[in-house]
mmCIF file of the C-alpha atoms, coordinates in Angstrom:
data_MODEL
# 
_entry.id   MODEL 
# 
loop_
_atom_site.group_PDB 
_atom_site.id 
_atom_site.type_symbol 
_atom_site.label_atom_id 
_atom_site.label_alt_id 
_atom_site.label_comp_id 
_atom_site.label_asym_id 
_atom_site.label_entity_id 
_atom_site.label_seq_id 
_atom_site.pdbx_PDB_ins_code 
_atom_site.Cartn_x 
_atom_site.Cartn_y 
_atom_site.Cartn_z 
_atom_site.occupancy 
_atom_site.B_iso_or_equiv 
_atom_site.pdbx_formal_charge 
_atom_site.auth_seq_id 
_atom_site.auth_comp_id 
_atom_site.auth_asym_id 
_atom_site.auth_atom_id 
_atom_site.pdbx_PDB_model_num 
ATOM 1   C CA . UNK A 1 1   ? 7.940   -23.283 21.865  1.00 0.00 ? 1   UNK A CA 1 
ATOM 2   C CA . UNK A 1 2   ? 4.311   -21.555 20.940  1.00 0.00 ? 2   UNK A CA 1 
ATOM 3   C CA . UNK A 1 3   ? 3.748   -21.377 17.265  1.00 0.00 ? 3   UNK A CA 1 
ATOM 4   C CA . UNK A 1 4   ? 2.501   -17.706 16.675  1.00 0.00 ? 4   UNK A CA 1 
ATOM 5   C CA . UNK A 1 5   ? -0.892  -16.981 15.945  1.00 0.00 ? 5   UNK A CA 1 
ATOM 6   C CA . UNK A 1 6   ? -1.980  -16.629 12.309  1.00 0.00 ? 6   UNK A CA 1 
ATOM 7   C CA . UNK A 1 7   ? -5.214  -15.298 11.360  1.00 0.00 ? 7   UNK A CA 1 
ATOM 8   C CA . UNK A 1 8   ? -7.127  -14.471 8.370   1.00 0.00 ? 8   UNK A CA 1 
ATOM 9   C CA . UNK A 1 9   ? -7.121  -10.942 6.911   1.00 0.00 ? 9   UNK A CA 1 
ATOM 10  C CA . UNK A 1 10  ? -9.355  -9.558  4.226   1.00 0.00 ? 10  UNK A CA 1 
ATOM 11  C CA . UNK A 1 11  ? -7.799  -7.155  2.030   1.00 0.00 ? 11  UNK A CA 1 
ATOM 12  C CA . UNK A 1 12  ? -9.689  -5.382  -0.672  1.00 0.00 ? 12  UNK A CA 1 
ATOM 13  C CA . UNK A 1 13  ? -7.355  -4.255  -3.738  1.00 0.00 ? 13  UNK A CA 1 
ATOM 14  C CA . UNK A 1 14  ? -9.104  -2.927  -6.873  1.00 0.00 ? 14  UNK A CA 1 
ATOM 15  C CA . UNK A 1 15  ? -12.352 -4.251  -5.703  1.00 0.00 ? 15  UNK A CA 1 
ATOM 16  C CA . UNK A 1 16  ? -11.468 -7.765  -5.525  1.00 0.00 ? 16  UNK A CA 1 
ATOM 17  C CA . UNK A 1 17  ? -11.476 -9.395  -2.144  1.00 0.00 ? 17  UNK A CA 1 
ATOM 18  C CA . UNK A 1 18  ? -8.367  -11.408 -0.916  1.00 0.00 ? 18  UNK A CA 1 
ATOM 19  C CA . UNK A 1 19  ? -8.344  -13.382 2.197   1.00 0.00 ? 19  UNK A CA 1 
ATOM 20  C CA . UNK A 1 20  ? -4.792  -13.758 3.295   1.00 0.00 ? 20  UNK A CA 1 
ATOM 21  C CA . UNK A 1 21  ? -3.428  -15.980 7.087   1.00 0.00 ? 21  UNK A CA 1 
ATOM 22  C CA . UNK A 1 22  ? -0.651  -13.669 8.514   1.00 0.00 ? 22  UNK A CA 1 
ATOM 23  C CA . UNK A 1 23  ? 0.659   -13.550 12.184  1.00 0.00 ? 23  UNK A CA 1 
ATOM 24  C CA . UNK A 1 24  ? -1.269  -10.982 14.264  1.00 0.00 ? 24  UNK A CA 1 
ATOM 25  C CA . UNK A 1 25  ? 1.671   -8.572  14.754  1.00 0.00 ? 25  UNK A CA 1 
ATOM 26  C CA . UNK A 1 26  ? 1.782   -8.764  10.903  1.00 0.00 ? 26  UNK A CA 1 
ATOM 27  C CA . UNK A 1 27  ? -1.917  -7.779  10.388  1.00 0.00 ? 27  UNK A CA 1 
ATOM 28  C CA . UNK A 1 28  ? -1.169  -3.688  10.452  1.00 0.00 ? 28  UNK A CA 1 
ATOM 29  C CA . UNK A 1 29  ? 1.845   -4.250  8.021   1.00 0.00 ? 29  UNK A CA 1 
ATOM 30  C CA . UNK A 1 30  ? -0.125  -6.112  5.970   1.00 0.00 ? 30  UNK A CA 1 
ATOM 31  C CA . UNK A 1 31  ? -3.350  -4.171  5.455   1.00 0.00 ? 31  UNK A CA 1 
ATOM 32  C CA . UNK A 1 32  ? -1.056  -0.969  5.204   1.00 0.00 ? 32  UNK A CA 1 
ATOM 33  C CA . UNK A 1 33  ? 0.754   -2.290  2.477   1.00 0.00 ? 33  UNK A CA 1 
ATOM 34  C CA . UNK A 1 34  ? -2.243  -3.403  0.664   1.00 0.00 ? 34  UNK A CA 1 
ATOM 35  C CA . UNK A 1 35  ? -3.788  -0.194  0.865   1.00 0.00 ? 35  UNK A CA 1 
ATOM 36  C CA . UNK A 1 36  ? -0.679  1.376   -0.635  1.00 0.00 ? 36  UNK A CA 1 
ATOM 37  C CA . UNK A 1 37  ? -0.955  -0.992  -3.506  1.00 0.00 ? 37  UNK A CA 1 
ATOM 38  C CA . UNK A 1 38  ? -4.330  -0.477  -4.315  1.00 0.00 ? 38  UNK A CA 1 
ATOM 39  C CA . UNK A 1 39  ? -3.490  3.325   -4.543  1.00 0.00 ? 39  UNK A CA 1 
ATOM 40  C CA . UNK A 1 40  ? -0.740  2.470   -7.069  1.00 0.00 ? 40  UNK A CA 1 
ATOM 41  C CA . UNK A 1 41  ? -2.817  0.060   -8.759  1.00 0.00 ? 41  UNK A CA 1 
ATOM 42  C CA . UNK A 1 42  ? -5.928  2.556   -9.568  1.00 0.00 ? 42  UNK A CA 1 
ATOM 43  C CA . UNK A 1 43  ? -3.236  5.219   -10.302 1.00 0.00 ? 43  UNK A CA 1 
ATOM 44  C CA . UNK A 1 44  ? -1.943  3.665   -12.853 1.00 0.00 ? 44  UNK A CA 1 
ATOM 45  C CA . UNK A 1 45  ? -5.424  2.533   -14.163 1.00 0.00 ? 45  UNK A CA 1 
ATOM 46  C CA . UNK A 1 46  ? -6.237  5.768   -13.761 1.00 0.00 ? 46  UNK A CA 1 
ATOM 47  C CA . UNK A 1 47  ? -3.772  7.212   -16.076 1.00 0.00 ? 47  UNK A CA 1 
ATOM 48  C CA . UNK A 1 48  ? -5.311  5.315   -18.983 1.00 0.00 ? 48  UNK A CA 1 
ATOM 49  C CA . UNK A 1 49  ? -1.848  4.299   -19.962 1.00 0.00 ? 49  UNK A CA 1 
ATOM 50  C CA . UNK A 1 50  ? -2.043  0.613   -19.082 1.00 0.00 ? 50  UNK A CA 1 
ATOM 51  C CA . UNK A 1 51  ? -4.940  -1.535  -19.264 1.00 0.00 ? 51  UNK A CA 1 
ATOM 52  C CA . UNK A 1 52  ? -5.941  -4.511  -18.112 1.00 0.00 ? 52  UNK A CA 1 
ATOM 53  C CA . UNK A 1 53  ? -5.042  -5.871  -14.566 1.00 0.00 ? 53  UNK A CA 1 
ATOM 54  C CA . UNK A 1 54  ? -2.318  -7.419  -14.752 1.00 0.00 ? 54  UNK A CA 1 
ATOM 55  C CA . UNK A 1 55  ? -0.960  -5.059  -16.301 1.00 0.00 ? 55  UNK A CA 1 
ATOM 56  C CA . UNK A 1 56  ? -1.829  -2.212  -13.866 1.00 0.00 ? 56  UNK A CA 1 
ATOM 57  C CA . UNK A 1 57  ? -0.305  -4.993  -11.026 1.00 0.00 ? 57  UNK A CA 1 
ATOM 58  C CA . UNK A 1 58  ? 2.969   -5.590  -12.624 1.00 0.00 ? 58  UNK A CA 1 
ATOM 59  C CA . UNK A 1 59  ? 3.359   -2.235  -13.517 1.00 0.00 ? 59  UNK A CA 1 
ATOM 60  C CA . UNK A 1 60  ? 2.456   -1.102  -9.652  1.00 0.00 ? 60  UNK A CA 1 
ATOM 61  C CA . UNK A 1 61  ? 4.790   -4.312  -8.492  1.00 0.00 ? 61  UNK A CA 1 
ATOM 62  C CA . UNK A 1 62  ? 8.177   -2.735  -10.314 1.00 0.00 ? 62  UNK A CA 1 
ATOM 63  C CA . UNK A 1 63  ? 7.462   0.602   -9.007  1.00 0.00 ? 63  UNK A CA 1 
ATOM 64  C CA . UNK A 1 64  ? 6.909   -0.046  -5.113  1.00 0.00 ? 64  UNK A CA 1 
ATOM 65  C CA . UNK A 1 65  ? 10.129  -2.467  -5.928  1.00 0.00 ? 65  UNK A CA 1 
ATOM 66  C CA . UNK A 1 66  ? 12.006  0.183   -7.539  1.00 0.00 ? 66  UNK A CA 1 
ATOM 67  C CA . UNK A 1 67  ? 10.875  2.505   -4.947  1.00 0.00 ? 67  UNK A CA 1 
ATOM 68  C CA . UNK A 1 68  ? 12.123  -0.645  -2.080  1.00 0.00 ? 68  UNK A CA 1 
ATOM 69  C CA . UNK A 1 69  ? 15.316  -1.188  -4.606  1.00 0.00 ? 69  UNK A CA 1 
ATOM 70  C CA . UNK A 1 70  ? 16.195  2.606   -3.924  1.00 0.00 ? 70  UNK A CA 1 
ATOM 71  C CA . UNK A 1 71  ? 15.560  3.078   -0.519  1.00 0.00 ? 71  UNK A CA 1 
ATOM 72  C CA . UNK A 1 72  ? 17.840  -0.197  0.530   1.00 0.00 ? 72  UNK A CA 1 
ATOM 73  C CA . UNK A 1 73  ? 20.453  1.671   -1.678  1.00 0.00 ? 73  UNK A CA 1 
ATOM 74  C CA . UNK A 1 74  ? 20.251  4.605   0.323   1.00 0.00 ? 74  UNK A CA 1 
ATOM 75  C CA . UNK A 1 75  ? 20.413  2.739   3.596   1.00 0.00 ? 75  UNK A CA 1 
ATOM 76  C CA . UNK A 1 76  ? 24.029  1.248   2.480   1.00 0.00 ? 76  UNK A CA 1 
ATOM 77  C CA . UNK A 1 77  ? 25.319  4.805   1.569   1.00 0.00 ? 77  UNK A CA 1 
ATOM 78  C CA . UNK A 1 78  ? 24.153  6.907   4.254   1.00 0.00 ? 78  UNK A CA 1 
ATOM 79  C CA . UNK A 1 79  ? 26.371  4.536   6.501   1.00 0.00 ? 79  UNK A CA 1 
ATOM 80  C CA . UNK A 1 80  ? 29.394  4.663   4.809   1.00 0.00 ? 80  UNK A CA 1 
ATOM 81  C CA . UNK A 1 81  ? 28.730  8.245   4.687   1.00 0.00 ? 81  UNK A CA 1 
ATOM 82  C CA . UNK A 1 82  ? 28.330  8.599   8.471   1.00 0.00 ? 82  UNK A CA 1 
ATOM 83  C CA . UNK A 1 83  ? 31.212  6.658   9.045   1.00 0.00 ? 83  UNK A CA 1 
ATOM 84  C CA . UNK A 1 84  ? 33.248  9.559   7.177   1.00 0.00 ? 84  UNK A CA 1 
ATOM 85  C CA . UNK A 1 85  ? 32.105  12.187  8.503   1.00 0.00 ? 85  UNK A CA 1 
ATOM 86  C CA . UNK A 1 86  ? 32.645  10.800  12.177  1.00 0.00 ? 86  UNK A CA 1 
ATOM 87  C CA . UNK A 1 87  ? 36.386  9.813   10.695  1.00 0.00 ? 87  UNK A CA 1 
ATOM 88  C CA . UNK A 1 88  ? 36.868  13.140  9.675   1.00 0.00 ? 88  UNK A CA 1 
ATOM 89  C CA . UNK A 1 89  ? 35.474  14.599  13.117  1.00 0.00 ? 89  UNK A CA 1 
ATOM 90  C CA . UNK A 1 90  ? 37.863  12.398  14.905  1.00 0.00 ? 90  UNK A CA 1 
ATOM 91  C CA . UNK A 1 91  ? 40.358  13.679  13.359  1.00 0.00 ? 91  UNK A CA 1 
ATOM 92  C CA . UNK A 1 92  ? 39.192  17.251  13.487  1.00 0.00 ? 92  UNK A CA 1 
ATOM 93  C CA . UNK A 1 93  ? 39.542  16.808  17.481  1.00 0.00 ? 93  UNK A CA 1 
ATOM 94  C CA . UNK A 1 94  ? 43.007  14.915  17.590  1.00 0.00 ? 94  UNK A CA 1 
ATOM 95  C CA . UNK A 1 95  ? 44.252  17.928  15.903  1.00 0.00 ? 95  UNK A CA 1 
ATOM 96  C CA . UNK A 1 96  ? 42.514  19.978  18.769  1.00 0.00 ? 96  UNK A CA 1 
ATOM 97  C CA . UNK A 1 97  ? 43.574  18.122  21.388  1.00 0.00 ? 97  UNK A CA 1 
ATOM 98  C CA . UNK A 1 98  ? 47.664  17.511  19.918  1.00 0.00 ? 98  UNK A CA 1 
ATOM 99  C CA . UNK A 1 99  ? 47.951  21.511  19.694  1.00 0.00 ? 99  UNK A CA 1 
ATOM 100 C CA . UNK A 1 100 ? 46.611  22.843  23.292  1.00 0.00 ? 100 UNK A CA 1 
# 
């Protein structure tokens, strides 16, 4: 069995360099999601409401988490909703086909 690949990436969030080993079908993934924190990070520095880095990173952490936290949620109800809705179609075409 071949051990995959890793390779360094550089990723540049709030203008501080970090050099991170991921697998090479992971590189994309992992620069896009960098880039999407840096644009939360200098958001929320940017809205003068929190200071200080780790600050602006925690704050930036819980809201791409809460923003993941929801989006899971909706992936477990659209399902069950689905399933319904094909239930209730089912039945909609027994009923069809019982009274030809």
């Amino acid at each position: 069995m071949n051990a995959a690949k890793r390779e360094a990436v550089v990723l540049n969030i709030m203008g501080k360099e970090y050099k991170i080993a991921c697998e090479a079908q992971e590189r994309q993934n992992l620069i896009d999601s960098a880039q999407l924190l840096d644009k939360q990070m200098r958001l929320i520095r940017d809205s003068g409401k929190v200071n200080g880095p780790d600050r602006i990173a925690v704050m930036a952490a819980l809201n791409l988490v809460h923003e993941l936290s929801s989006l899971k949620n909706q992936n477990v109800i659209l399902p069950a909703d689905l399933g319904d809705t094909l239930a209730g179609m089912v039945q909609k075409i027994e009923n069809v086909l019982e009274n030809r």
